[in-house]
Structure formats: C-alpha cells, structure tokens
mmCIF file of C-alpha atoms in Angstrom:
data_model
loop_
_atom_site.group_PDB
_atom_site.id
_atom_site.type_symbol
_atom_site.label_atom_id
_atom_site.label_comp_id
_atom_site.label_asym_id
_atom_site.label_seq_id
_atom_site.Cartn_x
_atom_site.Cartn_y
_atom_site.Cartn_z
ATOM 1 C CA MET A 1 -21.519 61.424 -37.976
ATOM 2 C CA ASN A 2 -21.662 57.784 -36.957
ATOM 3 C CA GLU A 3 -24.231 56.920 -34.351
ATOM 4 C CA SER A 4 -24.238 54.022 -32.013
ATOM 5 C CA PRO A 5 -26.970 51.478 -32.726
ATOM 6 C CA ALA A 6 -29.957 51.802 -30.498
ATOM 7 C CA PHE A 7 -30.667 49.132 -27.883
ATOM 8 C CA PRO A 8 -33.793 48.725 -25.852
ATOM 9 C CA GLY A 9 -33.306 50.597 -22.622
ATOM 10 C CA GLY A 10 -30.494 52.678 -24.087
ATOM 11 C CA GLU A 11 -27.678 50.292 -23.074
ATOM 12 C CA PRO A 12 -26.155 47.262 -24.840
ATOM 13 C CA PRO A 13 -26.998 43.895 -23.290
ATOM 14 C CA ALA A 14 -24.482 42.351 -20.914
ATOM 15 C CA SER A 15 -22.592 39.295 -22.105
ATOM 16 C CA PRO A 16 -21.658 37.360 -18.994
ATOM 17 C CA ASP A 17 -19.861 34.056 -19.304
ATOM 18 C CA VAL A 18 -22.428 31.317 -19.205
ATOM 19 C CA ALA A 19 -21.246 28.621 -16.812
ATOM 20 C CA ILE A 20 -22.249 25.110 -17.693
ATOM 21 C CA PRO A 21 -23.646 23.515 -14.547
ATOM 22 C CA ASN A 22 -22.016 20.384 -13.225
ATOM 23 C CA THR A 23 -23.967 17.167 -13.023
ATOM 24 C CA ASN A 24 -23.188 14.551 -10.408
ATOM 25 C CA TYR A 25 -23.364 10.884 -11.364
ATOM 26 C CA PRO A 26 -23.206 8.625 -8.298
ATOM 27 C CA PHE A 27 -22.275 4.959 -8.474
ATOM 28 C CA SER A 28 -24.707 2.381 -7.147
ATOM 29 C CA PHE A 29 -24.531 -1.302 -6.313
ATOM 30 C CA THR A 30 -27.563 -3.592 -6.634
ATOM 31 C CA GLY A 31 -26.075 -6.935 -5.595
ATOM 32 C CA GLN A 32 -28.061 -9.057 -3.146
ATOM 33 C CA THR A 33 -26.713 -11.433 -0.517
ATOM 34 C CA GLY A 34 -28.992 -14.308 -1.540
ATOM 35 C CA GLU A 35 -27.977 -14.094 -5.198
ATOM 36 C CA TYR A 36 -24.292 -13.907 -4.445
ATOM 37 C CA PHE A 37 -24.477 -16.665 -1.823
ATOM 38 C CA ARG A 38 -25.621 -19.133 -4.511
ATOM 39 C CA ILE A 39 -22.670 -18.179 -6.710
ATOM 40 C CA TRP A 40 -20.277 -18.264 -3.767
ATOM 41 C CA ILE A 41 -21.297 -21.674 -2.440
ATOM 42 C CA VAL A 42 -21.083 -23.294 -5.890
ATOM 43 C CA ASN A 43 -17.663 -21.722 -6.406
ATOM 44 C CA MET A 44 -16.474 -23.058 -3.053
ATOM 45 C CA LEU A 45 -17.717 -26.587 -3.684
ATOM 46 C CA LEU A 46 -16.327 -26.840 -7.205
ATOM 47 C CA THR A 47 -12.988 -25.391 -6.104
ATOM 48 C CA LEU A 48 -12.730 -28.032 -3.381
ATOM 49 C CA VAL A 49 -13.777 -30.878 -5.686
ATOM 50 C CA THR A 50 -11.263 -29.856 -8.369
ATOM 51 C CA VAL A 51 -8.464 -29.282 -5.819
ATOM 52 C CA GLY A 52 -8.280 -25.592 -6.713
ATOM 53 C CA PHE A 53 -8.320 -25.821 -10.514
ATOM 54 C CA TYR A 54 -11.778 -24.259 -10.659
ATOM 55 C CA THR A 55 -10.429 -21.099 -8.981
ATOM 56 C CA PRO A 56 -10.091 -19.061 -12.238
ATOM 57 C CA TRP A 57 -13.699 -19.854 -13.200
ATOM 58 C CA ALA A 58 -14.827 -18.972 -9.678
ATOM 59 C CA ARG A 59 -12.927 -15.684 -9.860
ATOM 60 C CA VAL A 60 -14.498 -14.755 -13.199
ATOM 61 C CA ARG A 61 -18.038 -15.647 -12.039
ATOM 62 C CA THR A 62 -17.587 -13.531 -8.913
ATOM 63 C CA ARG A 63 -16.186 -10.516 -10.704
ATOM 64 C CA ARG A 64 -18.814 -10.645 -13.417
ATOM 65 C CA TYR A 65 -21.521 -10.584 -10.756
ATOM 66 C CA PHE A 66 -20.010 -7.612 -8.928
ATOM 67 C CA HIS A 67 -19.303 -5.712 -12.155
ATOM 68 C CA ALA A 68 -22.805 -6.354 -13.527
ATOM 69 C CA ASN A 69 -24.345 -4.990 -10.337
ATOM 70 C CA THR A 70 -22.214 -1.841 -10.244
ATOM 71 C CA HIS A 71 -24.066 0.951 -12.072
ATOM 72 C CA LEU A 72 -23.217 4.436 -13.274
ATOM 73 C CA ASP A 73 -25.784 6.658 -14.976
ATOM 74 C CA GLY A 74 -28.149 3.695 -15.340
ATOM 75 C CA HIS A 75 -25.598 1.421 -17.020
ATOM 76 C CA ALA A 76 -23.652 -1.508 -15.579
ATOM 77 C CA PHE A 77 -20.003 -2.428 -15.884
ATOM 78 C CA ASP A 78 -18.851 -5.704 -17.398
ATOM 79 C CA TYR A 79 -15.980 -8.108 -16.793
ATOM 80 C CA LEU A 80 -14.856 -9.874 -19.961
ATOM 81 C CA ALA A 81 -11.948 -12.066 -18.863
ATOM 82 C CA LYS A 82 -11.649 -15.685 -19.951
ATOM 83 C CA PRO A 83 -10.926 -18.150 -17.143
ATOM 84 C CA ILE A 84 -8.424 -20.121 -19.226
ATOM 85 C CA ASN A 85 -6.133 -17.072 -19.431
ATOM 86 C CA ILE A 86 -6.258 -16.684 -15.655
ATOM 87 C CA LEU A 87 -5.498 -20.382 -15.271
ATOM 88 C CA TRP A 88 -2.144 -19.968 -17.028
ATOM 89 C CA GLY A 89 -1.248 -17.229 -14.585
ATOM 90 C CA TYR A 90 -2.196 -19.399 -11.627
ATOM 91 C CA LEU A 91 -0.074 -22.266 -12.935
ATOM 92 C CA ILE A 92 2.996 -20.036 -13.204
ATOM 93 C CA VAL A 93 2.495 -18.655 -9.693
ATOM 94 C CA LEU A 94 1.959 -22.210 -8.435
ATOM 95 C CA PHE A 95 5.210 -23.315 -10.083
ATOM 96 C CA ILE A 96 7.222 -20.515 -8.461
ATOM 97 C CA VAL A 97 5.663 -20.721 -4.990
ATOM 98 C CA GLY A 98 5.430 -24.521 -4.990
ATOM 99 C CA GLY A 99 8.992 -24.843 -6.235
ATOM 100 C CA TYR A 100 10.210 -22.492 -3.514
ATOM 101 C CA TYR A 101 8.673 -24.540 -0.684
ATOM 102 C CA ALA A 102 9.567 -27.880 -2.277
ATOM 103 C CA ALA A 103 13.191 -26.812 -2.683
ATOM 104 C CA GLY A 104 13.283 -25.735 0.951
ATOM 105 C CA LEU A 105 12.435 -29.253 2.030
ATOM 106 C CA PHE A 106 15.664 -30.550 0.510
ATOM 107 C CA ASN A 107 18.059 -27.677 1.111
ATOM 108 C CA PRO A 108 17.465 -23.989 1.902
ATOM 109 C CA VAL A 109 20.099 -23.097 -0.701
ATOM 110 C CA PHE A 110 17.845 -24.500 -3.439
ATOM 111 C CA THR A 111 15.232 -21.816 -2.665
ATOM 112 C CA VAL A 112 17.513 -19.011 -3.862
ATOM 113 C CA PRO A 113 16.740 -19.404 -7.612
ATOM 114 C CA PHE A 114 13.001 -19.421 -6.946
ATOM 115 C CA PHE A 115 13.322 -16.361 -4.695
ATOM 116 C CA LEU A 116 15.245 -14.514 -7.413
ATOM 117 C CA ILE A 117 12.600 -15.464 -9.968
ATOM 118 C CA TYR A 118 9.921 -14.123 -7.642
ATOM 119 C CA VAL A 119 11.784 -10.834 -7.134
ATOM 120 C CA PHE A 120 12.728 -10.165 -10.732
ATOM 121 C CA VAL A 121 9.510 -11.432 -12.323
ATOM 122 C CA GLY A 122 7.293 -9.597 -9.822
ATOM 123 C CA PRO A 123 7.227 -6.198 -11.624
ATOM 124 C CA TRP A 124 6.428 -7.918 -14.919
ATOM 125 C CA VAL A 125 3.555 -9.769 -13.229
ATOM 126 C CA VAL A 126 2.170 -6.461 -11.890
ATOM 127 C CA TYR A 127 2.416 -4.900 -15.351
ATOM 128 C CA LYS A 128 0.603 -7.841 -16.951
ATOM 129 C CA ALA A 129 -2.052 -7.864 -14.237
ATOM 130 C CA MET A 130 -2.865 -4.183 -14.764
ATOM 131 C CA ARG A 131 -3.135 -4.653 -18.519
ATOM 132 C CA PHE A 132 -5.351 -7.669 -17.975
ATOM 133 C CA LYS A 133 -7.758 -6.023 -15.547
ATOM 134 C CA ALA A 134 -8.067 -2.855 -17.637
ATOM 135 C CA HIS A 135 -8.520 -4.692 -20.924
ATOM 136 C CA ASN A 136 -11.213 -6.943 -19.478
ATOM 137 C CA THR A 137 -13.225 -4.206 -17.752
ATOM 138 C CA SER A 138 -15.766 -2.298 -19.817
ATOM 139 C CA TYR A 139 -18.553 0.217 -19.405
ATOM 140 C CA ARG A 140 -21.255 0.546 -22.070
ATOM 141 C CA ASN A 141 -19.169 -1.649 -24.402
ATOM 142 C CA VAL A 142 -16.152 0.658 -24.065
ATOM 143 C CA ARG A 143 -13.065 -1.024 -22.659
ATOM 144 C CA PHE A 144 -10.521 0.435 -20.288
ATOM 145 C CA GLN A 145 -6.890 0.238 -21.374
ATOM 146 C CA PHE A 146 -3.550 0.345 -19.607
ATOM 147 C CA HIS A 147 -0.586 1.968 -21.357
ATOM 148 C CA GLY A 148 2.178 1.531 -18.784
ATOM 149 C CA THR A 149 5.532 0.014 -19.723
ATOM 150 C CA VAL A 150 7.447 -2.887 -18.232
ATOM 151 C CA GLY A 151 10.441 -0.609 -17.676
ATOM 152 C CA ASP A 152 8.460 1.755 -15.458
ATOM 153 C CA ALA A 153 7.142 -1.227 -13.504
ATOM 154 C CA TYR A 154 10.690 -2.375 -12.756
ATOM 155 C CA VAL A 155 11.773 1.138 -11.739
ATOM 156 C CA ILE A 156 8.873 1.463 -9.291
ATOM 157 C CA TYR A 157 8.340 -2.055 -7.973
ATOM 158 C CA LEU A 158 11.993 -3.089 -7.860
ATOM 159 C CA GLY A 159 14.197 -0.005 -8.122
ATOM 160 C CA ILE A 160 12.430 2.066 -5.466
ATOM 161 C CA ALA A 161 11.733 -1.015 -3.344
ATOM 162 C CA ILE A 162 15.493 -1.582 -3.020
ATOM 163 C CA LEU A 163 15.745 1.822 -1.326
ATOM 164 C CA ILE A 164 13.349 0.871 1.494
ATOM 165 C CA PRO A 165 15.977 -0.667 3.830
ATOM 166 C CA ILE A 166 18.522 2.003 2.870
ATOM 167 C CA THR A 167 16.115 4.792 3.871
ATOM 168 C CA PHE A 168 14.912 2.890 6.948
ATOM 169 C CA GLY A 169 11.427 2.752 5.451
ATOM 170 C CA LEU A 170 11.049 6.516 5.073
ATOM 171 C CA ILE A 171 10.550 6.162 1.335
ATOM 172 C CA ILE A 172 7.499 3.900 1.703
ATOM 173 C CA PRO A 173 4.822 6.664 1.400
ATOM 174 C CA TYR A 174 6.534 7.945 -1.757
ATOM 175 C CA TRP A 175 6.757 4.364 -3.078
ATOM 176 C CA ILE A 176 3.030 3.829 -2.512
ATOM 177 C CA MET A 177 2.287 7.093 -4.313
ATOM 178 C CA LYS A 178 4.385 6.061 -7.327
ATOM 179 C CA GLN A 179 2.505 2.755 -7.535
ATOM 180 C CA LYS A 180 -0.836 4.566 -7.679
ATOM 181 C CA GLU A 181 0.574 7.062 -10.171
ATOM 182 C CA TYR A 182 1.859 4.260 -12.393
ATOM 183 C CA PHE A 183 -1.625 2.766 -12.570
ATOM 184 C CA TYR A 184 -3.863 5.831 -12.847
ATOM 185 C CA LYS A 185 -1.704 7.907 -15.214
ATOM 186 C CA ASN A 186 -1.459 5.010 -17.656
ATOM 187 C CA LEU A 187 -5.171 4.195 -17.596
ATOM 188 C CA SER A 188 -7.576 5.257 -20.325
ATOM 189 C CA PHE A 189 -11.235 4.841 -21.090
ATOM 190 C CA GLY A 190 -11.551 4.260 -24.779
ATOM 191 C CA GLY A 191 -9.054 6.795 -26.097
ATOM 192 C CA ARG A 192 -9.385 9.211 -23.163
ATOM 193 C CA LYS A 193 -6.385 9.068 -20.843
ATOM 194 C CA PHE A 194 -6.725 9.680 -17.122
ATOM 195 C CA GLU A 195 -4.847 12.450 -15.358
ATOM 196 C CA PHE A 196 -3.548 11.898 -11.848
ATOM 197 C CA THR A 197 -1.666 14.600 -9.950
ATOM 198 C CA PRO A 198 -0.825 13.393 -6.428
ATOM 199 C CA GLN A 199 1.410 15.175 -3.935
ATOM 200 C CA ALA A 200 3.839 13.089 -1.880
ATOM 201 C CA GLY A 201 3.217 15.330 1.126
ATOM 202 C CA GLU A 202 -0.354 14.090 1.480
ATOM 203 C CA TYR A 203 0.854 10.494 1.579
ATOM 204 C CA TYR A 204 3.445 11.340 4.217
ATOM 205 C CA ILE A 205 0.843 13.121 6.341
ATOM 206 C CA ALA A 206 -1.425 10.053 6.242
ATOM 207 C CA TYR A 207 1.398 7.702 7.219
ATOM 208 C CA ILE A 208 2.754 10.052 9.906
ATOM 209 C CA VAL A 209 -0.685 10.250 11.521
ATOM 210 C CA ALA A 210 -0.919 6.465 11.320
ATOM 211 C CA ALA A 211 2.530 6.126 12.907
ATOM 212 C CA VAL A 212 1.521 8.440 15.761
ATOM 213 C CA ILE A 213 -1.613 6.369 16.371
ATOM 214 C CA VAL A 214 0.428 3.143 16.349
ATOM 215 C CA ALA A 215 2.939 4.658 18.781
ATOM 216 C CA GLY A 216 0.082 5.685 21.064
ATOM 217 C CA ILE A 217 -1.422 2.192 20.930
ATOM 218 C CA TYR A 218 1.861 0.525 21.800
ATOM 219 C CA GLY A 219 2.493 3.099 24.515
ATOM 220 C CA VAL A 220 -0.834 2.279 26.167
ATOM 221 C CA MET A 221 -0.122 -1.427 25.784
ATOM 222 C CA LEU A 222 3.319 -1.037 27.367
ATOM 223 C CA VAL A 223 1.830 0.746 30.362
ATOM 224 C CA GLY A 224 -0.813 -1.988 30.611
ATOM 225 C CA PHE A 225 1.773 -4.767 30.473
ATOM 226 C CA MET A 226 3.915 -3.077 33.130
ATOM 227 C CA ALA A 227 0.898 -2.573 35.356
ATOM 228 C CA THR A 228 -0.064 -6.223 34.869
ATOM 229 C CA ALA A 229 3.425 -7.433 35.738
ATOM 230 C CA PHE A 230 3.555 -5.177 38.801
ATOM 231 C CA ALA A 231 0.130 -6.352 39.964
ATOM 232 C CA GLY A 232 1.151 -9.983 39.490
ATOM 233 C CA ALA A 233 4.368 -9.503 41.421
ATOM 234 C CA SER A 234 2.577 -7.691 44.220
ATOM 235 C CA THR A 235 -0.070 -10.398 44.476
ATOM 236 C CA GLY A 236 2.572 -13.108 44.633
ATOM 237 C CA SER A 237 4.580 -11.329 47.316
ATOM 238 C CA LEU A 238 1.536 -10.612 49.440
ATOM 239 C CA GLU A 239 0.221 -14.149 49.325
ATOM 240 C CA GLY A 240 3.622 -15.760 49.536
ATOM 241 C CA SER A 241 3.031 -17.716 46.371
ATOM 242 C CA ASP A 242 3.260 -17.311 42.638
ATOM 243 C CA ALA A 243 0.938 -14.791 41.014
ATOM 244 C CA PRO A 244 -2.313 -16.286 39.768
ATOM 245 C CA GLU A 245 -1.500 -17.196 36.176
ATOM 246 C CA ALA A 246 -5.125 -17.249 35.063
ATOM 247 C CA LEU A 247 -5.626 -13.663 36.193
ATOM 248 C CA ILE A 248 -2.489 -12.452 34.423
ATOM 249 C CA ALA A 249 -3.423 -14.345 31.241
ATOM 250 C CA GLY A 250 -6.873 -12.777 31.308
ATOM 251 C CA ILE A 251 -5.401 -9.297 31.649
ATOM 252 C CA PHE A 252 -2.999 -9.913 28.777
ATOM 253 C CA ILE A 253 -5.879 -11.059 26.561
ATOM 254 C CA ALA A 254 -7.884 -8.011 27.575
ATOM 255 C CA LEU A 255 -4.971 -5.838 26.455
ATOM 256 C CA TYR A 256 -4.346 -7.811 23.240
ATOM 257 C CA ILE A 257 -7.884 -7.298 21.928
ATOM 258 C CA PRO A 258 -7.649 -3.463 21.982
ATOM 259 C CA LEU A 259 -4.269 -3.779 20.260
ATOM 260 C CA MET A 260 -5.799 -5.715 17.380
ATOM 261 C CA LEU A 261 -8.747 -3.312 17.169
ATOM 262 C CA GLY A 262 -6.355 -0.385 17.088
ATOM 263 C CA MET A 263 -4.207 -1.874 14.328
ATOM 264 C CA VAL A 264 -7.276 -2.552 12.193
ATOM 265 C CA PHE A 265 -8.315 1.073 12.717
ATOM 266 C CA VAL A 266 -4.898 2.293 11.545
ATOM 267 C CA GLN A 267 -5.153 0.239 8.355
ATOM 268 C CA ILE A 268 -8.656 1.555 7.695
ATOM 269 C CA TYR A 269 -7.554 5.138 8.364
ATOM 270 C CA VAL A 270 -4.723 4.956 5.816
ATOM 271 C CA TYR A 271 -6.903 3.190 3.240
ATOM 272 C CA VAL A 272 -9.844 5.606 3.488
ATOM 273 C CA THR A 273 -7.682 8.732 3.634
ATOM 274 C CA LEU A 274 -5.663 7.831 0.544
ATOM 275 C CA PHE A 275 -8.686 6.404 -1.299
ATOM 276 C CA ASN A 276 -10.545 9.710 -0.949
ATOM 277 C CA TYR A 277 -7.442 11.711 -1.804
ATOM 278 C CA ASN A 278 -6.542 9.663 -4.886
ATOM 279 C CA LEU A 279 -10.009 9.916 -6.384
ATOM 280 C CA GLY A 280 -10.015 13.648 -5.718
ATOM 281 C CA ARG A 281 -6.844 13.989 -7.817
ATOM 282 C CA LEU A 282 -8.189 11.866 -10.679
ATOM 283 C CA LEU A 283 -9.520 13.416 -13.877
ATOM 284 C CA VAL A 284 -10.391 12.148 -17.347
ATOM 285 C CA GLN A 285 -10.810 15.150 -19.602
ATOM 286 C CA GLN A 286 -13.561 17.184 -17.867
ATOM 287 C CA THR A 287 -14.871 14.351 -15.732
ATOM 288 C CA ALA A 288 -13.795 14.506 -12.086
ATOM 289 C CA PHE A 289 -14.079 11.901 -9.342
ATOM 290 C CA SER A 290 -14.847 12.228 -5.649
ATOM 291 C CA SER A 291 -15.236 9.913 -2.688
ATOM 292 C CA THR A 292 -16.965 10.429 0.657
ATOM 293 C CA LEU A 293 -15.796 7.341 2.529
ATOM 294 C CA LYS A 294 -15.853 7.856 6.297
ATOM 295 C CA VAL A 295 -13.167 6.296 8.480
ATOM 296 C CA GLY A 296 -15.539 5.522 11.337
ATOM 297 C CA LYS A 297 -18.252 3.946 9.221
ATOM 298 C CA PHE A 298 -15.854 1.911 7.088
ATOM 299 C CA TYR A 299 -14.071 0.748 10.239
ATOM 300 C CA TRP A 300 -17.375 -0.416 11.715
ATOM 301 C CA ILE A 301 -18.314 -2.242 8.501
ATOM 302 C CA THR A 302 -14.906 -3.916 8.283
ATOM 303 C CA LEU A 303 -14.839 -4.927 11.931
ATOM 304 C CA THR A 304 -18.354 -6.355 11.999
ATOM 305 C CA ASN A 305 -17.715 -8.134 8.692
ATOM 306 C CA ILE A 306 -14.674 -9.850 10.196
ATOM 307 C CA LEU A 307 -16.563 -10.888 13.315
ATOM 308 C CA ALA A 308 -19.582 -12.107 11.344
ATOM 309 C CA THR A 309 -17.401 -14.156 8.991
ATOM 310 C CA VAL A 310 -15.367 -15.708 11.814
ATOM 311 C CA PHE A 311 -18.294 -16.622 14.065
ATOM 312 C CA SER A 312 -20.356 -17.985 11.160
ATOM 313 C CA PHE A 313 -17.414 -20.164 10.051
ATOM 314 C CA GLY A 314 -17.311 -18.271 6.756
ATOM 315 C CA LEU A 315 -20.992 -18.626 5.828
ATOM 316 C CA LEU A 316 -21.594 -14.875 6.159
ATOM 317 C CA ALA A 317 -18.682 -14.023 3.848
ATOM 318 C CA PRO A 318 -21.066 -13.264 0.929
ATOM 319 C CA TRP A 319 -23.092 -10.895 3.137
ATOM 320 C CA ALA A 320 -19.885 -9.159 4.216
ATOM 321 C CA ALA A 321 -18.670 -8.765 0.615
ATOM 322 C CA ILE A 322 -21.997 -7.339 -0.581
ATOM 323 C CA ARG A 323 -22.181 -4.960 2.360
ATOM 324 C CA LYS A 324 -18.641 -3.644 1.860
ATOM 325 C CA THR A 325 -18.992 -3.265 -1.919
ATOM 326 C CA ARG A 326 -22.282 -1.405 -1.590
ATOM 327 C CA TYR A 327 -20.781 1.161 0.761
ATOM 328 C CA LEU A 328 -17.700 1.637 -1.436
ATOM 329 C CA ALA A 329 -19.773 2.088 -4.594
ATOM 330 C CA GLU A 330 -22.288 4.462 -3.041
ATOM 331 C CA SER A 331 -19.488 6.652 -1.690
ATOM 332 C CA VAL A 332 -18.074 7.451 -5.144
ATOM 333 C CA GLU A 333 -19.457 9.748 -7.806
ATOM 334 C CA LEU A 334 -18.451 11.498 -11.007
ATOM 335 C CA THR A 335 -18.884 15.177 -11.797
ATOM 336 C CA HIS A 336 -19.323 16.029 -15.450
ATOM 337 C CA PRO A 337 -19.674 19.672 -16.626
ATOM 338 C CA GLU A 338 -21.535 18.889 -19.828
ATOM 339 C CA THR A 339 -25.228 18.224 -20.152
ATOM 340 C CA GLY A 340 -24.872 14.587 -21.157
ATOM 341 C CA PHE A 341 -22.409 12.134 -19.694
ATOM 342 C CA GLY A 342 -23.682 9.609 -22.235
ATOM 343 C CA ASP A 343 -22.295 11.723 -25.090
ATOM 344 C CA PHE A 344 -18.847 11.560 -23.483
ATOM 345 C CA VAL A 345 -19.048 7.758 -23.316
ATOM 346 C CA VAL A 346 -20.152 7.516 -26.949
ATOM 347 C CA GLU A 347 -17.242 9.674 -28.076
ATOM 348 C CA ALA A 348 -14.843 7.569 -26.021
ATOM 349 C CA GLY A 349 -16.179 4.494 -27.780
ATOM 350 C CA LYS A 350 -15.480 6.074 -31.150
ATOM 351 C CA ASP A 351 -11.930 6.897 -30.108
ATOM 352 C CA GLN A 352 -11.408 3.343 -28.926
ATOM 353 C CA SER A 353 -12.552 1.813 -32.196
ATOM 354 C CA SER A 354 -10.309 4.134 -34.176
ATOM 355 C CA ILE A 355 -7.098 3.340 -32.306
ATOM 356 C CA GLY A 356 -7.736 -0.365 -31.964
ATOM 357 C CA ASP A 357 -6.943 -2.438 -28.904
ATOM 358 C CA ALA A 358 -3.301 -3.185 -28.194
ATOM 359 C CA ALA A 359 -3.912 -4.962 -24.886
ATOM 360 C CA ALA A 360 -5.406 -8.183 -26.272
ATOM 361 C CA ASP A 361 -2.563 -10.531 -25.465
ATOM 362 C CA MET A 362 -2.936 -14.282 -25.749
ATOM 363 C CA PHE A 363 -1.381 -14.784 -22.324
ATOM 364 C CA GLU A 364 -2.296 -12.792 -19.230
ATOM 365 C CA ILE A 365 -1.803 -13.004 -15.497
ATOM 366 C CA ASP A 366 -4.499 -11.803 -13.141
ATOM 367 C CA ILE A 367 -3.358 -11.002 -9.587
ATOM 368 C CA GLY A 368 -5.649 -8.039 -8.922
ATOM 369 C CA TRP A 369 -4.816 -4.378 -8.350
#
C-alpha cells in the first residue's frame, strides 16, 4: 500500500503565491536658480546680438541643463540634439511665417499659398518634432525612440481637426486624446514600447467641468457688469450729470482681474487633471507611472511665477522655470515590480543596440511636444 510522504507537523507545506513587492522610484530635480540664471542671461544676450540666430544653441544649452538635473534612481537624463539641426527647422518656419506676413503687405491674396503650406505641412512638422525629441533624449545612455507614421499624423492633426467646426467644437476633447495617444503609444525606451490606454470619457469630463467653471465665471462677470452699468446710470441721474467715468473704469478693472485669474485656473485645472490621468494610463512593460500634481498648488506656482516675471521685467524668469520644473519632477514617480530597476534599463539598452536606431535623420525640426 502506498503511503503519503511524511511532513513535519503531519501536513504538507502551503505554497502561496509569492508577490514581488513594488518599488517606487521618484523623479527629482537638482537645478539651481543661480546656475540657470548664468546660462539664461548669456543665451539672451547672444540671441539679441545675433538677431535670433543663436536661438537653437540657446535652446540646446537650456534643455541640456534641465535634462542633466532631472534624476531617476540616481541617474540623470541627457539631451543630445545638435543646434545646427534645429537651425534648419527654424529657417523653414521663418520662411513660412515671414513669407506669410510679407505677402500680406502686398496683397492678402498672396498669403493663401503660405497658409496652405502651413496647414498641410503642419502634421509633418509635428511628426518630425516628436522623432527629434525622442531620438535626442536619453537615460543611462539608452535613447528614446518614436515609431509613429506621417500618415497617422495627418489623420489626427489634419483629418480630425477639419471636424472641429462641423461638430461645433464637441470633438476637441477626443482630438486632444488622440494627440496624446499618437505620441505615447508610439514611444519606446530602447526596444521597450510604451502602452497607453486612455478613455475619451475622462477627457470629456475634464473639459465639461472646465466649461462649467468658465460659464460660472462669465455669469458672475455679467452680473458685475450689469450692476456697474446700473450704478453708473443711477449716479448720473441722481447728480444730474454723467456717471463718474473713473469710478466705472475702476469697477471694470476690478472685475477684469478676477476674470483673468479664473481663466488661468481653468487652464491649470485641465492641464493638471489630464497630466495626472495620462501618466496613470501609461505603462512600459511592468513599469507604471503616476503623478500627484495638485491643482491648487500648481495654480499658485503658475500665478506667482507670472507675477514675479512681469514685475521683475523678466529677470526672475529663471527662478520661475526652476521652481515649476522642480514641482513637476517631484510629483512624478515610477513603480517597478522587480527588485532592480537598473536591470530593466540595462536590458532595454541591449534591445536598443540590437535593433539599431532608425530615427537618426540628417534633417530634423524641433518645435517641442
């Protein structure tokens, strides 16, 4: 008769599934205002002296500084673009925009060809810009890559855009979602492609809330304007003279300032809401992203940055940029289920070297994402 093998305690040991704990890897930013101010002021002076031709070199110096001071798991990012490639892009944009305005000086009809060039070349420019930025961004010597096609760019940035007036703007949230999807789903790190699974409903909710806030702002403003007009008319009738214009102007200004503050808040609300949502739907293999940006805090940073830059005549712009970038970086983190995130990066580097790099074009246009 067969007997069961004996186990200590008389029962076989349990075999529960061993869950690999997640490890969080937060981003950090170590840039300093004083360091960046020296780069910024030199960039400004040289750009002015060269009548703008130094702009590509200024752009590269700035981005290299911000990339080099953005860290993940103890390692910094790098920006590898060559200014001369950006210069070609600037010259083409200058030709189109300059030609448009120059043609308008002679005859408005002459602007039509330049407008058509702008419309039909635009999606191609976006496609090239995304390839450029991805190809020239690296982390631990592993480049990012963009695999989108020109055809998809034209479908999204031109085909769907044509539907905006036809749908009375109702397609805009969906259009914004498709733009983000085009970028994230075609992005890879080494040979590891990103996954991005957004839902159009979340975009519509964000824009509907924003629309309600805007409607409320304009409703309050309308009541304020009507009250101001009524008060002015009453004052004029009581005194037998025209309403005091200075008083009315002061009231209008007092109402205009809250309007501007409210519109900035709406922009920040949409940006933060969709930024957090998009990162939450982003995945590269088993590495997930998350963002904890707060609407209130980011609104305060943005508002005070604007005021500081305006009242300092631009001299506090470096401080504002460092402050904003630090908050953005420190609000994002990765979650990796394996014990070593470094092993994942090493493997991605191996995949990259095996497939080669198809994004190294001789000519690129850099317009940002």
